[in-house]
Coordinates of C-alpha atoms and ligand atoms in Angstrom, one line a residue:
X39 CA 115.2 104.0 81.8
X40 CA 111.5 103.3 82.3
X41 CA 110.6 106.3 84.4
X42 CA 108.9 108.8 82.2
X43 CA 106.3 111.5 82.8
X44 CA 105.8 112.5 79.2
X45 CA 102.8 111.9 77.0
X46 CA 103.1 110.4 73.5
X47 CA 102.7 113.1 70.9
X48 CA 99.8 111.2 69.1
X49 CA 97.9 110.9 72.4
X50 CA 98.7 114.5 73.3
X51 CA 96.9 115.4 70.0
X52 CA 93.8 113.5 71.2
X53 CA 94.0 115.3 74.6
X54 CA 94.3 118.7 72.9
X55 CA 91.3 117.9 70.7
X56 CA 89.3 116.8 73.8
X57 CA 90.3 120.0 75.6
X58 CA 89.2 122.2 72.7
X59 CA 85.9 120.2 72.1
X60 CA 84.9 120.4 75.8
X61 CA 85.5 124.1 75.9
X62 CA 83.8 125.0 72.6
X63 CA 81.0 122.4 72.5
X64 CA 80.3 120.6 75.8
X65 CA 80.5 123.6 78.2
X66 CA 78.2 125.8 76.1
X67 CA 75.6 123.0 76.0
X68 CA 75.9 122.6 79.8
X69 CA 75.5 126.3 80.4
X70 CA 72.6 127.0 78.1
X71 CA 70.7 123.7 78.3
X72 CA 71.7 122.0 81.5
X73 CA 70.9 118.3 81.6
X74 CA 70.4 118.1 77.8
X75 CA 73.2 115.5 77.5
X76 CA 71.4 113.1 79.9
X77 CA 67.8 113.8 78.6
X78 CA 65.7 111.4 76.5
X79 CA 63.7 114.4 75.2
X80 CA 63.9 114.5 71.4
X81 CA 64.9 118.2 71.4
X82 CA 67.7 117.6 73.9
X83 CA 68.9 114.6 71.9
X84 CA 69.0 116.7 68.8
X85 CA 71.5 119.0 70.6
X86 CA 73.6 116.3 72.3
X87 CA 73.7 113.5 69.8
X88 CA 75.8 115.3 67.2
X89 CA 78.4 115.9 70.0
X90 CA 78.3 112.2 70.9
X91 CA 78.7 111.4 67.2
X92 CA 81.8 113.6 67.0
X93 CA 83.3 111.7 69.9
X94 CA 82.5 108.4 68.2
X95 CA 84.0 109.5 64.9
X96 CA 87.2 110.4 66.8
X97 CA 87.4 106.9 68.3
X98 CA 86.9 108.2 71.9
X99 CA 83.6 106.7 72.8
X100 CA 83.3 104.5 75.9
X101 CA 86.9 105.3 76.8
X102 CA 87.0 102.9 79.7
X103 CA 86.3 99.7 77.7
X104 CA 88.7 97.4 76.0
X105 CA 88.8 97.3 72.2
X106 CA 87.1 93.9 71.9
X107 CA 84.2 95.3 73.8
X108 CA 83.7 98.3 71.6
X109 CA 85.9 100.9 73.4
X110 CA 89.2 102.3 72.3
X111 CA 91.1 100.1 74.8
X112 CA 93.2 103.0 76.2
X113 CA 93.7 101.5 79.6
X114 CA 93.5 103.3 82.9
X115 CA 96.5 105.6 82.5
X116 CA 95.3 107.2 79.4
X117 CA 91.8 107.3 80.8
X118 CA 93.2 109.2 83.8
X119 CA 94.8 111.8 81.5
X120 CA 91.5 112.2 79.6
X121 CA 89.4 112.4 82.8
X122 CA 91.6 115.2 83.9
X123 CA 89.9 117.2 81.2
X124 CA 86.4 115.6 81.2
X125 CA 86.0 116.0 85.0
X126 CA 85.9 119.7 84.6
X127 CA 82.6 119.7 82.7
X128 CA 79.4 118.2 84.1
X129 CA 78.1 116.7 80.8
X130 CA 81.5 115.6 79.4
X131 CA 81.4 112.0 80.9
X132 CA 78.0 111.3 79.2
X133 CA 79.0 113.0 76.0
X134 CA 82.0 110.6 75.9
X135 CA 79.9 107.5 76.9
X136 CA 81.7 107.2 80.2
X137 CA 79.2 108.3 82.8
X138 CA 78.6 106.7 86.2
X139 CA 76.7 104.6 87.2
X140 CA 76.6 103.0 83.7
X141 CA 80.4 102.6 83.4
X142 CA 80.7 100.4 86.5
X143 CA 77.8 98.3 85.5
X144 CA 79.1 97.9 82.0
X145 CA 82.5 96.8 83.4
X146 CA 80.7 94.2 85.4
X147 CA 78.8 93.0 82.4
X148 CA 81.9 93.0 80.3
X149 CA 83.8 90.9 82.8
X150 CA 81.1 88.5 83.9
X151 CA 78.3 88.5 81.4
X152 CA 77.5 85.6 79.1
X153 CA 77.6 86.3 75.3
X154 CA 73.8 86.5 75.4
X155 CA 73.8 88.9 78.4
X156 CA 76.3 91.2 76.7
X157 CA 74.2 91.3 73.6
X158 CA 71.1 92.0 75.5
X159 CA 72.4 94.7 77.9
X160 CA 76.0 95.7 77.3
X161 CA 75.6 96.8 73.7
X162 CA 72.5 99.0 74.3
X163 CA 74.1 100.5 77.4
X164 CA 77.2 101.4 75.4
X165 CA 75.0 103.0 72.8
X166 CA 73.0 104.9 75.5
X167 CA 69.8 103.3 74.2
X168 CA 69.2 102.2 77.7
X169 CA 70.4 103.4 81.2
X170 CA 71.2 101.5 84.3
X171 CA 71.5 101.8 88.1
X172 CA 73.2 99.9 90.9
X173 CA 71.3 98.8 94.0
X174 CA 73.7 97.7 96.8
X175 CA 73.3 99.8 99.9
X176 CA 70.4 99.0 102.3
X177 CA 68.6 101.2 104.8
X178 CA 70.1 99.5 107.8
X179 CA 73.7 99.8 106.7
X180 CA 75.9 100.6 103.7
X181 CA 79.5 100.2 104.8
X182 CA 79.2 96.6 106.0
X183 CA 77.9 94.1 103.3
X184 CA 77.3 91.5 106.1
X185 CA 74.3 93.6 107.1
X186 CA 72.6 93.3 103.7
X187 CA 69.5 91.2 103.6
X188 CA 68.1 91.4 100.1
X189 CA 67.8 87.8 98.8
X190 CA 66.8 85.9 95.7
X191 CA 64.9 82.5 96.0
X192 CA 64.9 80.1 93.1
X193 CA 61.4 79.2 91.9
X194 CA 61.5 77.0 88.8
X195 CA 63.0 79.0 85.9
X196 CA 62.8 82.2 87.8
X197 CA 64.4 84.0 90.7
X198 CA 62.2 85.8 93.2
X199 CA 63.8 88.9 94.8
X200 CA 62.8 90.4 98.1
X201 CA 64.6 93.2 99.9
X202 CA 65.0 96.9 100.3
X203 CA 67.7 99.2 98.8
X204 CA 68.7 102.7 99.8
X205 CA 70.4 105.3 97.6
X206 CA 70.3 103.7 94.2
X207 CA 71.5 106.6 92.1
X208 CA 69.2 107.3 89.1
X209 CA 67.2 104.2 89.9
X210 CA 63.9 105.9 88.9
X211 CA 65.1 106.6 85.4
X212 CA 67.0 103.4 84.8
X213 CA 65.8 100.7 82.4
X214 CA 67.7 98.0 84.2
X215 CA 69.0 97.8 87.8
X216 CA 71.9 95.7 89.0
X217 CA 70.6 94.4 92.3
X218 CA 73.1 92.9 94.8
X219 CA 71.5 90.1 96.7
X220 CA 73.1 88.1 99.4
X221 CA 73.3 85.1 97.0
X222 CA 74.2 86.8 93.7
X223 CA 74.1 89.8 91.4
X224 CA 70.9 90.1 89.4
X225 CA 69.8 92.3 86.5
X226 CA 66.3 93.6 87.1
X227 CA 64.3 95.5 84.5
X228 CA 62.9 98.5 86.4
X229 CA 59.4 98.0 85.1
X230 CA 59.2 94.5 86.6
X231 CA 56.2 94.2 89.0
X232 CA 57.2 94.6 92.6
X233 CA 60.0 97.2 91.9
X234 CA 58.6 99.9 94.1
X235 CA 60.4 103.2 94.1
X236 CA 59.7 105.4 97.2
X237 CA 59.1 109.1 96.9
X238 CA 62.3 110.1 98.7
X239 CA 65.2 110.7 98.1
X240 CA 64.6 112.0 94.6
X241 CA 67.9 111.3 92.8
X242 CA 69.3 108.4 94.8
X243 CA 66.3 106.1 95.1
X244 CA 65.0 104.1 98.0
X245 CA 63.6 101.0 96.4
X246 CA 61.6 98.1 97.8
X247 CA 61.9 94.8 95.8
X248 CA 58.7 92.9 96.7
X249 CA 58.4 89.5 95.1
X250 CA 60.2 90.6 92.0
X251 CA 60.4 87.8 89.5
X252 CA 63.3 87.6 86.9
X253 CA 64.2 84.8 84.5
X254 CA 67.0 82.5 85.7
X255 CA 69.4 83.9 83.1
X256 CA 69.2 87.4 84.8
X257 CA 71.8 86.1 87.4
X258 CA 75.1 87.8 86.5
X259 CA 78.2 85.8 87.2
X260 CA 78.1 82.8 89.6
X261 CA 75.6 82.2 92.3
X262 CA 76.9 83.6 95.6
X263 CA 79.4 85.7 93.6
X264 CA 77.9 89.1 94.4
X265 CA 80.7 90.3 96.6
X266 CA 83.4 89.6 94.0
X267 CA 81.3 91.4 91.3
X268 CA 80.7 94.3 93.6
X269 CA 84.5 94.7 94.2
X270 CA 85.2 94.6 90.5
X271 CA 82.5 97.2 89.9
X272 CA 83.4 99.5 92.7
X273 CA 87.2 99.4 92.2
X274 CA 86.8 100.9 88.7
X275 CA 84.2 103.4 89.9
X276 CA 86.5 104.7 92.7
X277 CA 89.6 105.3 90.6
X278 CA 87.4 107.1 88.0
X279 CA 86.0 109.4 90.8
X280 CA 89.6 110.2 91.7
X281 CA 90.5 110.9 88.1
X282 CA 87.7 113.4 87.7
X283 CA 88.5 114.9 91.1
X284 CA 91.9 115.9 89.7
X285 CA 90.0 117.9 87.1
X286 CA 87.8 119.5 89.7
X287 CA 90.7 120.6 92.0
X288 CA 92.6 122.0 89.0
X289 CA 89.6 124.1 88.1
X290 CA 89.4 125.4 91.7
X291 CA 93.1 126.2 91.6
X292 CA 92.8 128.1 88.3
X293 CA 89.9 130.1 89.7
X294 CA 91.9 130.8 92.9
X295 CA 95.1 131.9 91.2
X296 CA 93.3 134.2 88.7
X297 CA 91.4 135.9 91.5
X298 CA 94.5 136.2 93.7
X299 CA 96.1 138.2 90.9
X300 CA 93.0 140.3 90.2
X301 CA 92.0 141.7 93.6
X302 CA 93.5 144.4 95.8
X303 CA 93.4 144.6 99.6
X304 CA 95.5 146.6 102.1
X305 CA 97.7 148.2 99.5
X306 CA 98.6 145.1 97.4
X307 CA 97.1 142.5 95.2
X308 CA 96.0 139.7 97.4
X309 CA 98.5 137.2 95.7
X310 CA 101.2 139.2 97.5
X311 CA 99.8 138.5 100.9
X312 CA 101.8 135.6 102.4
X313 CA 98.7 133.7 103.7
X314 CA 97.2 133.7 100.2
X315 CA 100.6 132.5 98.9
X316 CA 100.5 129.7 101.5
X317 CA 97.1 128.6 100.3
X318 CA 98.3 128.6 96.7
X319 CA 101.5 126.7 97.5
X320 CA 99.8 124.1 99.7
X321 CA 97.1 123.6 97.0
X322 CA 99.7 123.2 94.2
X323 CA 101.5 120.5 96.2
X324 CA 98.4 118.6 97.2
X325 CA 96.9 118.6 93.7
X326 CA 100.1 117.2 92.3
X327 CA 100.4 114.6 95.1
X328 CA 96.9 113.5 94.3
X329 CA 97.5 113.5 90.6
X330 CA 100.7 111.4 90.8
X331 CA 99.0 109.0 93.2
X332 CA 96.1 108.6 90.7
X333 CA 98.4 108.2 87.7
X334 CA 100.6 105.6 89.5
X335 CA 97.5 103.7 90.5
X336 CA 96.1 103.8 86.9
X337 CA 99.5 102.5 85.7
X338 CA 99.5 99.7 88.3
X339 CA 96.0 98.6 87.2
X340 CA 97.2 98.5 83.5
X341 CA 100.2 96.5 84.6
X342 CA 98.4 94.1 87.0
X343 CA 94.7 94.2 87.7
X344 CA 92.0 96.2 89.6
X345 CA 92.1 93.5 92.3
X346 CA 95.9 93.7 92.8
X347 CA 95.7 97.5 92.9
X348 CA 93.1 97.6 95.7
X349 CA 95.3 99.3 98.3
X350 CA 96.3 102.1 95.9
X351 CA 92.7 102.5 94.7
X352 CA 91.5 102.8 98.3
X353 CA 94.2 105.4 99.0
X354 CA 93.1 107.4 95.9
X355 CA 89.5 107.4 97.1
X356 CA 90.0 109.1 100.5
X357 CA 92.8 111.3 99.3
X358 CA 90.7 112.7 96.5
X359 CA 87.9 113.5 99.0
X360 CA 90.5 115.3 101.3
X361 CA 92.2 117.3 98.5
X362 CA 88.8 118.3 97.1
X363 CA 87.7 119.5 100.5
X364 CA 91.0 121.4 101.2
X365 CA 91.5 123.0 97.7
X366 CA 87.8 123.9 97.0
X367 CA 87.6 125.5 100.5
X368 CA 90.8 127.6 99.9
X369 CA 89.6 128.6 96.4
X370 CA 86.2 129.5 97.8
X371 CA 87.8 131.5 100.6
X372 CA 90.1 133.4 98.2
X373 CA 87.0 134.6 96.3
X374 CA 85.4 136.0 99.5
X375 CA 81.7 136.6 99.3
X376 CA 81.6 135.7 95.6
X377 CA 82.9 132.3 96.4
X378 CA 80.0 131.6 98.7
X379 CA 77.4 132.1 95.9
X380 CA 76.2 129.8 93.1
X381 CA 77.6 132.3 90.6
X382 CA 80.8 130.4 90.8
X383 CA 81.3 126.6 90.8
X384 CA 83.2 126.6 94.1
X385 CA 80.4 126.4 96.6
X386 CA 79.0 123.3 94.8
X387 CA 82.4 121.8 94.6
X388 CA 83.1 122.3 98.3
X389 CA 79.6 120.9 99.2
X390 CA 80.5 117.9 97.1
X391 CA 83.6 117.0 99.2
X392 CA 81.7 115.2 102.0
X393 CA 79.7 113.3 99.4
X394 CA 83.0 112.2 97.8
X395 CA 84.0 110.9 101.2
X396 CA 80.9 108.7 101.4
X397 CA 79.9 107.6 97.9
X398 CA 81.4 104.2 96.9
X399 CA 82.5 103.6 100.5
X400 CA 83.2 105.9 103.4
X401 CA 86.8 107.1 104.0
X402 CA 87.1 105.1 107.2
X403 CA 86.6 101.8 105.5
X404 CA 89.1 102.6 102.7
X405 CA 91.6 103.7 105.4
X406 CA 91.1 100.4 107.2
X407 CA 91.8 98.6 103.8
X408 CA 95.0 100.5 103.3
X409 CA 96.3 100.1 106.8
X410 CA 95.5 96.3 106.9
X411 CA 97.1 95.6 103.5
X412 CA 100.1 97.8 104.2
X413 CA 100.6 96.1 107.6
X414 CA 100.8 92.7 105.8
X415 CA 104.2 93.7 104.6
X416 CA 105.6 94.1 108.2
X417 CA 106.3 92.0 111.2
X418 CA 106.6 92.8 114.9
X419 CA 110.2 93.3 116.0
X420 CA 111.5 90.2 117.9
X421 CA 112.7 91.8 121.1
X422 CA 112.1 94.9 123.2
X423 CA 113.6 97.3 120.7
X424 CA 112.6 98.4 117.2
X425 CA 114.8 97.2 114.3
X426 CA 116.0 100.8 113.9
X427 CA 117.1 101.1 117.6
X428 CA 120.4 102.9 117.0
X429 CA 122.6 101.4 119.8
X430 CA 121.8 97.8 118.8
X431 CA 122.4 98.6 115.1
X432 CA 125.7 100.3 116.0
X433 CA 126.9 97.4 118.0
X434 CA 126.1 95.1 115.1
X435 CA 127.9 97.5 112.6
X436 CA 131.0 97.7 114.9
X437 CA 131.7 94.0 114.1
X438 CA 132.4 95.0 110.5
X439 CA 135.3 97.2 111.7
X440 CA 136.6 95.0 114.5
X441 CA 140.1 94.5 113.0
X442 CA 140.5 98.3 112.3
X443 CA 139.4 99.3 115.8
X444 CA 141.7 96.8 117.4
X445 CA 144.7 98.2 115.3
X446 CA 144.1 101.9 115.7
X447 CA 143.5 103.5 119.2
X448 CA 142.3 106.8 117.7
X449 CA 139.6 104.9 115.6
X450 CA 138.7 102.9 118.7
X451 CA 138.2 106.1 120.8
X452 CA 136.0 107.6 118.0
X453 CA 133.9 104.4 117.9
X454 CA 133.7 104.3 121.7
X455 CA 132.5 107.9 121.9
X456 CA 129.9 107.2 119.2
X457 CA 128.7 104.2 121.2
X458 CA 128.2 106.4 124.2
X459 CA 126.2 108.9 122.0
X460 CA 128.9 111.5 122.2
X461 CA 129.5 113.8 119.2
X462 CA 132.5 112.8 117.2
X463 CA 135.6 115.1 117.3
X464 CA 136.8 115.7 113.8
Ligands
FAD1224 C1 76.2 110.6 96.0 C2 76.0 109.1 96.4 C3 75.7 108.2 95.5 C4 75.5 106.8 95.9 N1 75.1 106.0 94.9 C5 74.8 104.7 95.3 C6 74.3 103.7 94.3 O1 74.1 104.0 93.2 N2 74.0 102.5 94.8 C7 74.2 102.1 96.0 O2 73.9 100.9 96.4 N3 74.7 103.0 97.0 C8 75.0 104.2 96.6 N4 75.4 105.1 97.6 C9 75.5 104.7 99.0 C10 76.9 104.5 99.5 O3 77.6 103.4 98.9 C11 76.8 104.5 101.0 O4 76.3 105.7 101.4 C12 78.1 104.2 101.6 O5 78.6 102.8 101.4 C13 78.0 104.4 103.2 O6 76.9 103.7 103.7 P1 75.9 104.5 104.6 O7 75.4 105.6 103.9 O8 74.9 103.4 105.0 O9 76.7 104.9 105.8 P2 77.1 104.1 107.2 O10 77.6 102.7 106.8 O11 76.0 104.2 108.1 O12 78.3 104.9 107.7 C14 78.1 106.2 108.4 C15 79.4 106.5 109.1 O13 79.7 105.6 110.1 C16 81.1 105.5 110.2 N5 81.6 104.1 109.9 C17 80.9 103.2 109.2 N6 81.7 102.1 109.0 C18 82.9 102.3 109.7 C19 84.0 101.6 109.9 N7 84.2 100.3 109.4 N8 85.0 102.2 110.6 C20 84.9 103.4 111.1 N9 83.8 104.2 110.9 C21 82.8 103.6 110.2 C22 81.7 106.5 109.3 O14 81.9 107.7 110.0 C23 80.6 106.7 108.2 O15 80.7 107.9 107.5 C24 75.7 106.5 97.2 C25 76.1 107.4 98.2 C26 76.3 108.7 97.8 C27 76.7 109.7 98.8

């Protein structure tokens, strides 16, 4: 019997350690020195590096990578269980060497890099000696790659890149940027002449690539292979978003339930009001539906590939945005005025829901993917009526009993009545 929702005791021990470590070491760092885990400032590093070392000593560094690439090789299902914890704490992904956008870029390098490219970029990225960004979206359109215009032209031993990219997260602080061109994926050192970063937006950068020259060996994967590499990169990124969202909605749920039991209104604790109970019951069901969808998808990736799991990954992406929106709204609402302030994490969580529905592909595009792929498993019915049209099915089924009906008038009367949609008389 292969269906099993339990966790191996040895892995549960790891999960318990991660839970405890995040509560006692990662969250305090987040609260007292926000951003320290990401900073290159020596004082911040002195605070964060010992935590990262503990993770490495525990064999949990770079959780998403296979063993031969320096990770623990847990696979996606175990990663999902870990992310259910890490996603609760802002700095946890970086303390565990598993923060976006580096993770997706590392996956791409791991899958498509030459030995030399891996040595040059993958190893230092894994060690957080350098940071990366991903430049795909362009100002004239993000959802439709056929609108992208950034292009590389070969000039002797170099490629010359020209184009404009919009919303490159952390582009301004990256050491290398993975630039998607119409004819290939290129690794561009940020300091290259011609990489011009606009003043706005501050975090997700607008970058003009103007006659940027990179050596020929900065092409990652095959020429004209950018779309395949992008799919590989984004597939992983999307399921990781969904895994961390499970953690966020569980946090919102915990806050909501605690408050519902702690506050009085109109003569009873608010948890006793049925409309509050409805919010709790709906949230409980939606969180678990999302969680099971994510775990099932992670399991499918482990047992096939990211590519073969595309439909499920797309479903996870828009479902996590929806559940985040619904549950964080209900939790915020349950806390009343306090929920609307930045004294609780709920307002930021709720504000993050529309972002989740856009980043790494808008909901509509993922829904189209799901609908198209699902429909490949169906065919139009041949005649006027659907396959499940009851009179036709009944007529067909009657043939199975022809001998019986012919021999027994009572059974014949029963079958005739059913054929005329009359209730049978027992
Ligand atoms: C927080 C965040 C971080 C990001 N980081 C990066 C990054 O590091 N690198 C990078 O390259 N990009 C990044 N992006 C950009 C992201 O990939 C794009 O925003 C996304 O692909 C949508 O593109 P767009 O913003 O141009 O919206 P548009 O493509 O203009 O879409 C706008 C709206 O049009 C409608 N629409 C579009 N297409 C369809 C369709 N086929 N069917 C129905 N309706 C449709 C939808 O309502 C959609 O919301 C990030 C975005 C966010 C929000």
